[in-house]
PDB file of C-alpha atoms and ligand atoms in Angstrom:
ATOM      1  CA  MET A   1      34.205 -52.511  -8.948  1.00 82.00           C
ATOM      2  CA  ASN A   2      32.978 -48.956  -8.614  1.00 94.00           C
ATOM      3  CA  ILE A   3      33.801 -47.237  -5.295  1.00 98.00           C
ATOM      4  CA  VAL A   4      31.962 -43.993  -4.588  1.00 98.00           C
ATOM      5  CA  SER A   5      32.057 -41.689  -1.609  1.00 97.00           C
ATOM      6  CA  SER A   6      29.262 -39.234  -2.304  1.00 97.00           C
ATOM      7  CA  VAL A   7      25.576 -39.697  -1.554  1.00 98.00           C
ATOM      8  CA  VAL A   8      24.725 -38.020  -4.872  1.00 98.00           C
ATOM      9  CA  GLU A   9      26.690 -40.640  -6.860  1.00 98.00           C
ATOM     10  CA  VAL A  10      25.028 -43.566  -5.061  1.00 98.00           C
ATOM     11  CA  ARG A  11      21.586 -42.066  -5.671  1.00 98.00           C
ATOM     12  CA  ALA A  12      22.355 -41.535  -9.383  1.00 98.00           C
ATOM     13  CA  GLN A  13      23.533 -45.134  -9.799  1.00 98.00           C
ATOM     14  CA  VAL A  14      20.559 -46.625  -7.960  1.00 98.00           C
ATOM     15  CA  LYS A  15      18.180 -44.411  -9.940  1.00 98.00           C
ATOM     16  CA  GLU A  16      19.662 -45.761 -13.175  1.00 98.00           C
ATOM     17  CA  TRP A  17      19.243 -49.360 -11.953  1.00 98.00           C
ATOM     18  CA  ARG A  18      15.644 -48.620 -10.957  1.00 98.00           C
ATOM     19  CA  ARG A  19      14.968 -47.168 -14.422  1.00 98.00           C
ATOM     20  CA  LEU A  20      16.086 -50.538 -15.845  1.00 98.00           C
ATOM     21  CA  GLY A  21      13.729 -52.355 -13.478  1.00 98.00           C
ATOM     22  CA  LEU A  22      16.538 -53.970 -11.452  1.00 98.00           C
ATOM     23  CA  SER A  23      16.208 -54.967  -7.779  1.00 99.00           C
ATOM     24  CA  VAL A  24      18.765 -53.687  -5.270  1.00 99.00           C
ATOM     25  CA  GLY A  25      20.282 -55.343  -2.178  1.00 99.00           C
ATOM     26  CA  LEU A  26      22.291 -53.513   0.506  1.00 99.00           C
ATOM     27  CA  VAL A  27      24.971 -54.981   2.794  1.00 99.00           C
ATOM     28  CA  PRO A  28      25.944 -52.453   5.491  1.00 99.00           C
ATOM     29  CA  THR A  29      29.457 -53.005   6.915  1.00 98.00           C
ATOM     30  CA  MET A  30      32.265 -51.200   8.696  1.00 98.00           C
ATOM     31  CA  GLY A  31      34.821 -52.658   6.280  1.00 98.00           C
ATOM     32  CA  TYR A  32      37.914 -54.795   6.898  1.00 98.00           C
ATOM     33  CA  LEU A  33      35.807 -57.459   5.243  1.00 98.00           C
ATOM     34  CA  HIS A  34      36.119 -61.174   6.006  1.00 98.00           C
ATOM     35  CA  GLU A  35      34.260 -64.405   5.235  1.00 98.00           C
ATOM     36  CA  GLY A  36      31.341 -63.367   7.477  1.00 98.00           C
ATOM     37  CA  HIS A  37      30.727 -60.226   5.424  1.00 98.00           C
ATOM     38  CA  LYS A  38      31.328 -62.209   2.243  1.00 98.00           C
ATOM     39  CA  SER A  39      28.528 -64.633   3.101  1.00 98.00           C
ATOM     40  CA  LEU A  40      26.116 -61.668   3.345  1.00 98.00           C
ATOM     41  CA  ILE A  41      27.306 -60.241   0.008  1.00 99.00           C
ATOM     42  CA  VAL A  42      27.080 -63.622  -1.767  1.00 99.00           C
ATOM     43  CA  ARG A  43      23.519 -64.070  -0.478  1.00 98.00           C
ATOM     44  CA  ALA A  44      22.602 -60.535  -1.545  1.00 99.00           C
ATOM     45  CA  VAL A  45      24.043 -61.174  -5.020  1.00 98.00           C
ATOM     46  CA  ALA A  46      21.985 -64.364  -5.300  1.00 99.00           C
ATOM     47  CA  GLU A  47      18.753 -62.572  -4.354  1.00 99.00           C
ATOM     48  CA  ASN A  48      19.086 -59.168  -6.080  1.00 99.00           C
ATOM     49  CA  ASP A  49      20.033 -57.858  -9.533  1.00 98.00           C
ATOM     50  CA  ARG A  50      22.423 -55.278  -8.064  1.00 98.00           C
ATOM     51  CA  VAL A  51      24.229 -55.153  -4.709  1.00 98.00           C
ATOM     52  CA  VAL A  52      25.598 -52.150  -2.837  1.00 99.00           C
ATOM     53  CA  VAL A  53      28.087 -52.769  -0.013  1.00 99.00           C
ATOM     54  CA  SER A  54      28.478 -49.826   2.344  1.00 99.00           C
ATOM     55  CA  ASP A  55      31.942 -49.669   3.881  1.00 98.00           C
ATOM     56  CA  PHE A  56      31.955 -47.045   6.626  1.00 98.00           C
ATOM     57  CA  VAL A  57      33.424 -47.026  10.124  1.00 98.00           C
ATOM     58  CA  ASN A  58      30.501 -45.148  11.636  1.00 98.00           C
ATOM     59  CA  PRO A  59      31.849 -42.788  14.320  1.00 98.00           C
ATOM     60  CA  THR A  60      28.476 -42.262  16.020  1.00 98.00           C
ATOM     61  CA  GLN A  61      28.205 -45.878  17.176  1.00 98.00           C
ATOM     62  CA  PHE A  62      31.503 -45.782  19.084  1.00 98.00           C
ATOM     63  CA  GLY A  63      31.714 -44.602  22.694  1.00 97.00           C
ATOM     64  CA  PRO A  64      34.332 -41.993  23.691  1.00 95.00           C
ATOM     65  CA  HIS A  65      36.758 -44.622  25.021  1.00 94.00           C
ATOM     66  CA  GLU A  66      36.181 -47.244  22.324  1.00 96.00           C
ATOM     67  CA  ASP A  67      38.302 -48.281  19.345  1.00 97.00           C
ATOM     68  CA  LEU A  68      37.137 -45.823  16.634  1.00 97.00           C
ATOM     69  CA  ASP A  69      40.666 -44.649  15.808  1.00 97.00           C
ATOM     70  CA  SER A  70      42.293 -48.067  15.901  1.00 96.00           C
ATOM     71  CA  TYR A  71      39.452 -49.908  14.099  1.00 97.00           C
ATOM     72  CA  PRO A  72      41.142 -51.706  11.147  1.00 97.00           C
ATOM     73  CA  ARG A  73      40.609 -50.331   7.640  1.00 98.00           C
ATOM     74  CA  ASP A  74      41.718 -51.658   4.221  1.00 98.00           C
ATOM     75  CA  ILE A  75      39.571 -50.427   1.339  1.00 98.00           C
ATOM     76  CA  ASP A  76      41.778 -52.086  -1.328  1.00 98.00           C
ATOM     77  CA  ALA A  77      41.363 -55.547   0.189  1.00 98.00           C
ATOM     78  CA  ASP A  78      37.639 -54.806   0.743  1.00 98.00           C
ATOM     79  CA  SER A  79      37.266 -53.876  -2.902  1.00 98.00           C
ATOM     80  CA  ARG A  80      38.867 -57.167  -4.010  1.00 98.00           C
ATOM     81  CA  LEU A  81      36.577 -59.183  -1.711  1.00 98.00           C
ATOM     82  CA  CYS A  82      33.479 -57.347  -2.958  1.00 98.00           C
ATOM     83  CA  GLU A  83      34.528 -57.921  -6.557  1.00 98.00           C
ATOM     84  CA  ALA A  84      35.090 -61.640  -5.922  1.00 98.00           C
ATOM     85  CA  ALA A  85      31.714 -61.916  -4.189  1.00 98.00           C
ATOM     86  CA  GLY A  86      29.946 -60.280  -7.152  1.00 98.00           C
ATOM     87  CA  ALA A  87      28.911 -56.921  -5.597  1.00 98.00           C
ATOM     88  CA  HIS A  88      28.320 -54.003  -7.960  1.00 98.00           C
ATOM     89  CA  LEU A  89      29.061 -50.871  -5.956  1.00 98.00           C
ATOM     90  CA  ILE A  90      30.914 -49.929  -2.774  1.00 98.00           C
ATOM     91  CA  PHE A  91      29.649 -46.880  -0.930  1.00 98.00           C
ATOM     92  CA  HIS A  92      32.668 -45.653   1.022  1.00 98.00           C
ATOM     93  CA  PRO A  93      31.797 -42.235   2.427  1.00 98.00           C
ATOM     94  CA  ARG A  94      34.036 -40.085   4.579  1.00 98.00           C
ATOM     95  CA  PRO A  95      32.570 -39.150   7.975  1.00 98.00           C
ATOM     96  CA  GLU A  96      31.851 -35.629   6.642  1.00 98.00           C
ATOM     97  CA  ASP A  97      29.861 -37.125   3.726  1.00 98.00           C
ATOM     98  CA  MET A  98      27.514 -38.692   6.286  1.00 98.00           C
ATOM     99  CA  TYR A  99      27.553 -36.148   9.108  1.00 98.00           C
ATOM    100  CA  ALA A 100      27.391 -32.413   8.488  1.00 98.00           C
ATOM    101  CA  SER A 101      29.200 -30.406  11.145  1.00 98.00           C
ATOM    102  CA  ASP A 102      25.820 -29.276  12.504  1.00 98.00           C
ATOM    103  CA  PHE A 103      24.185 -32.755  12.270  1.00 98.00           C
ATOM    104  CA  CYS A 104      21.582 -33.059  15.040  1.00 98.00           C
ATOM    105  CA  THR A 105      18.913 -35.636  14.065  1.00 98.00           C
ATOM    106  CA  TRP A 106      18.962 -39.081  15.654  1.00 98.00           C
ATOM    107  CA  VAL A 107      17.007 -42.323  15.453  1.00 98.00           C
ATOM    108  CA  ASP A 108      16.791 -43.746  18.949  1.00 97.00           C
ATOM    109  CA  MET A 109      15.068 -46.809  20.404  1.00 98.00           C
ATOM    110  CA  THR A 110      13.986 -47.751  23.915  1.00 97.00           C
ATOM    111  CA  GLY A 111      13.442 -51.274  25.307  1.00 96.00           C
ATOM    112  CA  LEU A 112      15.366 -53.565  22.992  1.00 97.00           C
ATOM    113  CA  THR A 113      18.508 -51.445  23.203  1.00 98.00           C
ATOM    114  CA  GLU A 114      18.731 -51.209  26.990  1.00 97.00           C
ATOM    115  CA  GLY A 115      20.249 -54.616  27.855  1.00 97.00           C
ATOM    116  CA  LEU A 116      23.138 -56.708  26.487  1.00 98.00           C
ATOM    117  CA  CYS A 117      25.490 -54.593  24.320  1.00 97.00           C
ATOM    118  CA  GLY A 118      23.308 -51.506  24.844  1.00 97.00           C
ATOM    119  CA  LYS A 119      24.086 -51.606  28.556  1.00 97.00           C
ATOM    120  CA  SER A 120      27.860 -51.798  28.145  1.00 95.00           C
ATOM    121  CA  ARG A 121      27.897 -49.459  25.127  1.00 97.00           C
ATOM    122  CA  PRO A 122      25.602 -46.493  25.888  1.00 97.00           C
ATOM    123  CA  GLY A 123      24.620 -44.659  22.696  1.00 97.00           C
ATOM    124  CA  HIS A 124      25.826 -47.506  20.465  1.00 98.00           C
ATOM    125  CA  PHE A 125      22.403 -48.429  19.070  1.00 98.00           C
ATOM    126  CA  ARG A 126      21.447 -44.779  18.578  1.00 98.00           C
ATOM    127  CA  GLY A 127      24.460 -44.553  16.266  1.00 98.00           C
ATOM    128  CA  VAL A 128      23.554 -47.833  14.553  1.00 98.00           C
ATOM    129  CA  CYS A 129      19.867 -46.916  14.043  1.00 98.00           C
ATOM    130  CA  THR A 130      20.806 -43.482  12.759  1.00 98.00           C
ATOM    131  CA  VAL A 131      23.409 -44.651  10.250  1.00 99.00           C
ATOM    132  CA  VAL A 132      21.289 -47.570   9.023  1.00 99.00           C
ATOM    133  CA  SER A 133      18.306 -45.219   8.550  1.00 99.00           C
ATOM    134  CA  LYS A 134      20.529 -42.912   6.524  1.00 99.00           C
ATOM    135  CA  LEU A 135      21.782 -45.852   4.413  1.00 99.00           C
ATOM    136  CA  PHE A 136      18.196 -46.999   3.798  1.00 99.00           C
ATOM    137  CA  ASN A 137      17.279 -43.480   2.684  1.00 98.00           C
ATOM    138  CA  ILE A 138      20.367 -43.135   0.476  1.00 98.00           C
ATOM    139  CA  VAL A 139      20.235 -46.555  -1.235  1.00 98.00           C
ATOM    140  CA  ALA A 140      16.492 -47.353  -0.901  1.00 98.00           C
ATOM    141  CA  PRO A 141      17.211 -51.099  -1.206  1.00 98.00           C
ATOM    142  CA  ASP A 142      14.604 -53.823  -1.679  1.00 99.00           C
ATOM    143  CA  ARG A 143      16.481 -56.011   0.798  1.00 99.00           C
ATOM    144  CA  ALA A 144      19.184 -55.425   3.405  1.00 99.00           C
ATOM    145  CA  TYR A 145      21.446 -58.128   4.857  1.00 99.00           C
ATOM    146  CA  PHE A 146      22.620 -58.368   8.485  1.00 99.00           C
ATOM    147  CA  GLY A 147      24.533 -61.065  10.372  1.00 98.00           C
ATOM    148  CA  GLN A 148      23.175 -63.076  13.272  1.00 98.00           C
ATOM    149  CA  LYS A 149      26.649 -62.501  14.769  1.00 98.00           C
ATOM    150  CA  ASP A 150      25.296 -59.145  15.988  1.00 98.00           C
ATOM    151  CA  ALA A 151      22.014 -60.633  17.175  1.00 98.00           C
ATOM    152  CA  GLN A 152      20.819 -57.630  19.174  1.00 98.00           C
ATOM    153  CA  GLN A 153      21.602 -55.333  16.244  1.00 98.00           C
ATOM    154  CA  LEU A 154      19.548 -57.569  13.925  1.00 98.00           C
ATOM    155  CA  ALA A 155      16.579 -57.499  16.343  1.00 98.00           C
ATOM    156  CA  VAL A 156      16.901 -53.713  16.715  1.00 98.00           C
ATOM    157  CA  ILE A 157      16.984 -53.167  12.939  1.00 98.00           C
ATOM    158  CA  ARG A 158      13.948 -55.417  12.412  1.00 98.00           C
ATOM    159  CA  ARG A 159      12.042 -53.460  15.030  1.00 98.00           C
ATOM    160  CA  MET A 160      13.129 -50.091  13.636  1.00 98.00           C
ATOM    161  CA  VAL A 161      11.978 -51.109  10.139  1.00 98.00           C
ATOM    162  CA  ARG A 162       8.612 -52.171  11.528  1.00 98.00           C
ATOM    163  CA  ASP A 163       8.145 -49.154  13.794  1.00 98.00           C
ATOM    164  CA  LEU A 164       9.215 -46.538  11.237  1.00 98.00           C
ATOM    165  CA  ASN A 165       7.701 -48.289   8.160  1.00 98.00           C
ATOM    166  CA  PHE A 166      10.911 -48.543   6.155  1.00 98.00           C
ATOM    167  CA  ASP A 167      10.076 -50.247   2.863  1.00 98.00           C
ATOM    168  CA  VAL A 168      12.872 -52.821   3.016  1.00 99.00           C
ATOM    169  CA  GLU A 169      13.026 -56.542   3.727  1.00 99.00           C
ATOM    170  CA  ILE A 170      15.552 -57.449   6.432  1.00 99.00           C
ATOM    171  CA  ILE A 171      17.422 -60.714   5.853  1.00 98.00           C
ATOM    172  CA  GLY A 172      19.292 -62.291   8.794  1.00 98.00           C
ATOM    173  CA  CYS A 173      22.298 -64.473   7.891  1.00 98.00           C
ATOM    174  CA  PRO A 174      23.999 -67.192   9.994  1.00 98.00           C
ATOM    175  CA  ILE A 175      27.263 -66.685  11.895  1.00 98.00           C
ATOM    176  CA  VAL A 176      30.399 -67.615   9.927  1.00 98.00           C
ATOM    177  CA  ARG A 177      33.129 -69.116  12.113  1.00 98.00           C
ATOM    178  CA  GLU A 178      36.838 -69.984  11.978  1.00 98.00           C
ATOM    179  CA  ALA A 179      37.735 -73.695  11.871  1.00 98.00           C
ATOM    180  CA  ASP A 180      38.017 -73.830  15.687  1.00 98.00           C
ATOM    181  CA  GLY A 181      34.635 -72.144  16.191  1.00 98.00           C
ATOM    182  CA  LEU A 182      35.637 -68.518  16.825  1.00 98.00           C
ATOM    183  CA  ALA A 183      33.085 -66.219  15.168  1.00 98.00           C
ATOM    184  CA  ARG A 184      34.731 -64.198  12.393  1.00 98.00           C
ATOM    185  CA  SER A 185      35.146 -60.556  13.345  1.00 98.00           C
ATOM    186  CA  SER A 186      37.193 -57.607  12.124  1.00 96.00           C
ATOM    187  CA  ARG A 187      38.216 -57.207  15.779  1.00 96.00           C
ATOM    188  CA  ASN A 188      39.867 -60.664  15.849  1.00 98.00           C
ATOM    189  CA  THR A 189      42.841 -58.913  14.289  1.00 97.00           C
ATOM    190  CA  TYR A 190      43.510 -57.234  17.681  1.00 98.00           C
ATOM    191  CA  LEU A 191      44.254 -60.622  19.296  1.00 98.00           C
ATOM    192  CA  ASN A 192      47.850 -61.791  19.809  1.00 98.00           C
ATOM    193  CA  ALA A 193      48.625 -65.506  19.373  1.00 98.00           C
ATOM    194  CA  GLU A 194      47.914 -66.379  23.007  1.00 98.00           C
ATOM    195  CA  GLU A 195      44.675 -64.382  23.071  1.00 98.00           C
ATOM    196  CA  ARG A 196      43.571 -65.915  19.767  1.00 98.00           C
ATOM    197  CA  GLN A 197      43.828 -69.363  21.359  1.00 98.00           C
ATOM    198  CA  ALA A 198      41.969 -68.197  24.462  1.00 98.00           C
ATOM    199  CA  ALA A 199      39.189 -66.615  22.352  1.00 98.00           C
ATOM    200  CA  VAL A 200      37.846 -70.019  21.360  1.00 98.00           C
ATOM    201  CA  VAL A 201      36.282 -70.149  24.840  1.00 98.00           C
ATOM    202  CA  LEU A 202      33.438 -67.916  23.580  1.00 98.00           C
ATOM    203  CA  SER A 203      32.188 -70.399  20.996  1.00 98.00           C
ATOM    204  CA  ARG A 204      32.785 -73.279  23.423  1.00 98.00           C
ATOM    205  CA  ALA A 205      30.588 -71.576  26.016  1.00 99.00           C
ATOM    206  CA  VAL A 206      27.869 -70.871  23.453  1.00 98.00           C
ATOM    207  CA  THR A 207      28.014 -74.489  22.253  1.00 98.00           C
ATOM    208  CA  LEU A 208      27.732 -75.700  25.845  1.00 98.00           C
ATOM    209  CA  GLY A 209      24.651 -73.512  26.329  1.00 98.00           C
ATOM    210  CA  ARG A 210      23.054 -74.807  23.151  1.00 98.00           C
ATOM    211  CA  THR A 211      23.771 -78.437  24.058  1.00 98.00           C
ATOM    212  CA  MET A 212      22.210 -78.020  27.512  1.00 98.00           C
ATOM    213  CA  MET A 213      19.058 -76.516  25.971  1.00 98.00           C
ATOM    214  CA  GLU A 214      18.923 -79.212  23.286  1.00 97.00           C
ATOM    215  CA  GLN A 215      19.163 -81.811  26.028  1.00 98.00           C
ATOM    216  CA  GLY A 216      16.122 -80.328  27.727  1.00 97.00           C
ATOM    217  CA  GLU A 217      17.411 -77.811  30.291  1.00 98.00           C
ATOM    218  CA  ARG A 218      14.738 -75.115  30.591  1.00 98.00           C
ATOM    219  CA  ARG A 219      16.122 -73.113  33.529  1.00 98.00           C
ATOM    220  CA  ALA A 220      18.042 -70.133  32.114  1.00 98.00           C
ATOM    221  CA  GLU A 221      19.952 -69.825  35.397  1.00 98.00           C
ATOM    222  CA  MET A 222      21.437 -73.319  35.034  1.00 98.00           C
ATOM    223  CA  VAL A 223      22.556 -72.745  31.449  1.00 98.00           C
ATOM    224  CA  LEU A 224      24.057 -69.340  32.251  1.00 98.00           C
ATOM    225  CA  PHE A 225      25.828 -70.698  35.347  1.00 98.00           C
ATOM    226  CA  ALA A 226      27.524 -73.465  33.339  1.00 98.00           C
ATOM    227  CA  MET A 227      28.549 -71.019  30.619  1.00 98.00           C
ATOM    228  CA  ARG A 228      29.956 -68.527  33.142  1.00 98.00           C
ATOM    229  CA  LYS A 229      31.948 -71.297  34.796  1.00 98.00           C
ATOM    230  CA  MET A 230      33.482 -72.300  31.491  1.00 98.00           C
ATOM    231  CA  LEU A 231      34.364 -68.678  30.654  1.00 98.00           C
ATOM    232  CA  GLU A 232      35.830 -68.121  34.131  1.00 98.00           C
ATOM    233  CA  GLY A 233      38.096 -71.113  33.535  1.00 98.00           C
ATOM    234  CA  GLU A 234      39.963 -69.153  30.858  1.00 98.00           C
ATOM    235  CA  PRO A 235      42.496 -66.850  32.581  1.00 98.00           C
ATOM    236  CA  LEU A 236      42.617 -64.314  29.707  1.00 98.00           C
ATOM    237  CA  ALA A 237      38.819 -63.945  29.603  1.00 98.00           C
ATOM    238  CA  ARG A 238      36.816 -61.320  31.501  1.00 98.00           C
ATOM    239  CA  ILE A 239      33.017 -61.540  31.235  1.00 98.00           C
ATOM    240  CA  ASP A 240      31.065 -58.442  30.198  1.00 98.00           C
ATOM    241  CA  TYR A 241      27.713 -60.275  30.117  1.00 98.00           C
ATOM    242  CA  VAL A 242      26.208 -63.754  29.765  1.00 98.00           C
ATOM    243  CA  GLU A 243      22.449 -63.458  29.212  1.00 98.00           C
ATOM    244  CA  MET A 244      19.327 -65.321  28.156  1.00 98.00           C
ATOM    245  CA  VAL A 245      16.690 -63.076  26.601  1.00 98.00           C
ATOM    246  CA  ASP A 246      13.503 -63.369  24.584  1.00 97.00           C
ATOM    247  CA  ALA A 247      14.627 -63.410  20.930  1.00 97.00           C
ATOM    248  CA  SER A 248      12.373 -60.557  19.832  1.00 92.00           C
ATOM    249  CA  SER A 249      11.923 -58.322  22.903  1.00 95.00           C
ATOM    250  CA  MET A 250      15.501 -58.791  24.209  1.00 97.00           C
ATOM    251  CA  GLN A 251      14.065 -58.991  27.767  1.00 97.00           C
ATOM    252  CA  PRO A 252      15.666 -61.497  30.175  1.00 98.00           C
ATOM    253  CA  VAL A 253      13.856 -64.804  30.625  1.00 98.00           C
ATOM    254  CA  ALA A 254      14.037 -67.245  33.551  1.00 98.00           C
ATOM    255  CA  GLU A 255      12.373 -70.148  31.778  1.00 98.00           C
ATOM    256  CA  ILE A 256      13.378 -71.221  28.280  1.00 98.00           C
ATOM    257  CA  ARG A 257      10.134 -71.362  26.302  1.00 94.00           C
ATOM    258  CA  GLY A 258       9.813 -70.187  22.698  1.00 87.00           C
ATOM    259  CA  PRO A 259      12.714 -68.574  20.811  1.00 97.00           C
ATOM    260  CA  VAL A 260      15.451 -67.279  23.115  1.00 98.00           C
ATOM    261  CA  LEU A 261      18.737 -65.560  22.420  1.00 98.00           C
ATOM    262  CA  CYS A 262      21.622 -66.716  24.569  1.00 98.00           C
ATOM    263  CA  ALA A 263      24.265 -64.020  24.132  1.00 98.00           C
ATOM    264  CA  ILE A 264      27.688 -63.304  25.585  1.00 98.00           C
ATOM    265  CA  ALA A 265      30.253 -60.507  25.481  1.00 98.00           C
ATOM    266  CA  VAL A 266      33.723 -61.277  26.805  1.00 98.00           C
ATOM    267  CA  TYR A 267      36.966 -59.345  26.951  1.00 98.00           C
ATOM    268  CA  ILE A 268      39.978 -61.342  25.812  1.00 98.00           C
ATOM    269  CA  GLY A 269      42.789 -59.110  27.015  1.00 97.00           C
ATOM    270  CA  LYS A 270      41.629 -55.645  25.878  1.00 97.00           C
ATOM    271  CA  THR A 271      39.496 -56.941  22.986  1.00 98.00           C
ATOM    272  CA  ARG A 272      35.752 -57.216  23.485  1.00 98.00           C
ATOM    273  CA  LEU A 273      34.237 -60.124  21.527  1.00 98.00           C
ATOM    274  CA  ILE A 274      30.629 -61.313  21.227  1.00 98.00           C
ATOM    275  CA  ASP A 275      28.939 -64.578  20.342  1.00 98.00           C
ATOM    276  CA  ASN A 276      25.461 -66.053  20.644  1.00 98.00           C
ATOM    277  CA  VAL A 277      23.044 -68.820  19.830  1.00 98.00           C
ATOM    278  CA  VAL A 278      19.308 -68.654  19.146  1.00 98.00           C
ATOM    279  CA  PHE A 279      17.346 -71.592  20.536  1.00 98.00           C
ATOM    280  CA  GLU A 280      13.887 -72.035  19.116  1.00 96.00           C
ATOM    281  CA  GLY A 281      12.563 -73.846  22.212  1.00 83.00           C
TER     282      GLY A 281
HETATM  283  P1  AMP B 301      30.567 -55.056  10.847  1.00 84.12           P
HETATM  284  O1  AMP B 301      31.453 -54.702   9.706  1.00 84.12           O
HETATM  285  O2  AMP B 301      31.270 -55.773  11.950  1.00 84.12           O
HETATM  286  O3  AMP B 301      29.706 -53.902  11.317  1.00 84.12           O
HETATM  287  O4  AMP B 301      29.541 -56.137  10.280  1.00 84.12           O
HETATM  288  C1  AMP B 301      28.757 -55.864   9.147  1.00 84.12           C
HETATM  289  C2  AMP B 301      27.717 -56.945   9.003  1.00 84.12           C
HETATM  290  O5  AMP B 301      28.360 -58.208   8.860  1.00 84.12           O
HETATM  291  C3  AMP B 301      26.807 -57.055  10.245  1.00 84.12           C
HETATM  292  O6  AMP B 301      25.479 -57.301   9.827  1.00 84.12           O
HETATM  293  C4  AMP B 301      27.395 -58.230  10.964  1.00 84.12           C
HETATM  294  O7  AMP B 301      26.449 -58.910  11.788  1.00 84.12           O
HETATM  295  C5  AMP B 301      27.843 -59.113   9.819  1.00 84.12           C
HETATM  296  N1  AMP B 301      28.882 -60.032  10.279  1.00 84.12           N
HETATM  297  C6  AMP B 301      30.058 -59.720  10.892  1.00 84.12           C
HETATM  298  N2  AMP B 301      30.725 -60.837  11.239  1.00 84.12           N
HETATM  299  C7  AMP B 301      29.954 -61.888  10.841  1.00 84.12           C
HETATM  300  C8  AMP B 301      30.076 -63.305  10.926  1.00 84.12           C
HETATM  301  N3  AMP B 301      31.141 -63.879  11.503  1.00 84.12           N
HETATM  302  N4  AMP B 301      29.101 -64.063  10.402  1.00 84.12           N
HETATM  303  C9  AMP B 301      28.004 -63.492   9.834  1.00 84.12           C
HETATM  304  N5  AMP B 301      27.823 -62.170   9.730  1.00 84.12           N
HETATM  305  C10 AMP B 301      28.781 -61.370  10.218  1.00 84.12           C
END
């Protein structure tokens, strides 16, 4: 497994692959890889001749009081997982490889980024759109793979690709969960044993929401009320948001018609976790 940190090296490798007529897939990650990331890499390997995994804790998508410094990192374990999943190259830049000291160009988006995680994390999606644009320009992949786990991020990236005419196909991949339902996340490592048990309330609430919609409930208010009640029943949980939005515009809906995203963000102790379900309606 080749790990490179410089943009020049990635470009040279991709250029060589292109010369040989090979297709290229990209899996952008912040590292500390788990089964969720692995599912994206395995899919990318199945659909492309060569796969680049970017492994970069992107500082510009963290707010000033967020967990940038404590975010877990383990490039050796990541390298083993990438190797096992069949990836061909890890792009592991240092922050200074991505951001010159006088960096001042941003990709920003209105609308879709204003609710949900965008509301609680101002500037987050500006950092995401900027770094993903840079990765698309550096790797120039045919396809790029993103998890449904970060549903708003996936919608934002799809819109950015459409609006800015990036020549890349965006592939959304299903949420990978632990045996008890908790969505896999690098941040799960922050949870102590008691919090880990409590964290299962997120997937339970999402499952409750999905069941109500499957059984015919069309009033968003009723679904959200039941989910909030369940979350409030867990003493270690503190709700950030519980929302029902249109799956492509990310605008709140009152009546469940057509594809909706039912998304939650909940603090378990000091750890902020997210989960969601898309209901096709
Ligand atoms: P991250 O390293 O958390 O930025 O995630 C990198 C990519 O992996 C994003 O597209 C995530 O949506 C995706 N991802 C993270 N966790 C999961 C999961 N449990 N299931 C599916 N995809 C995931």
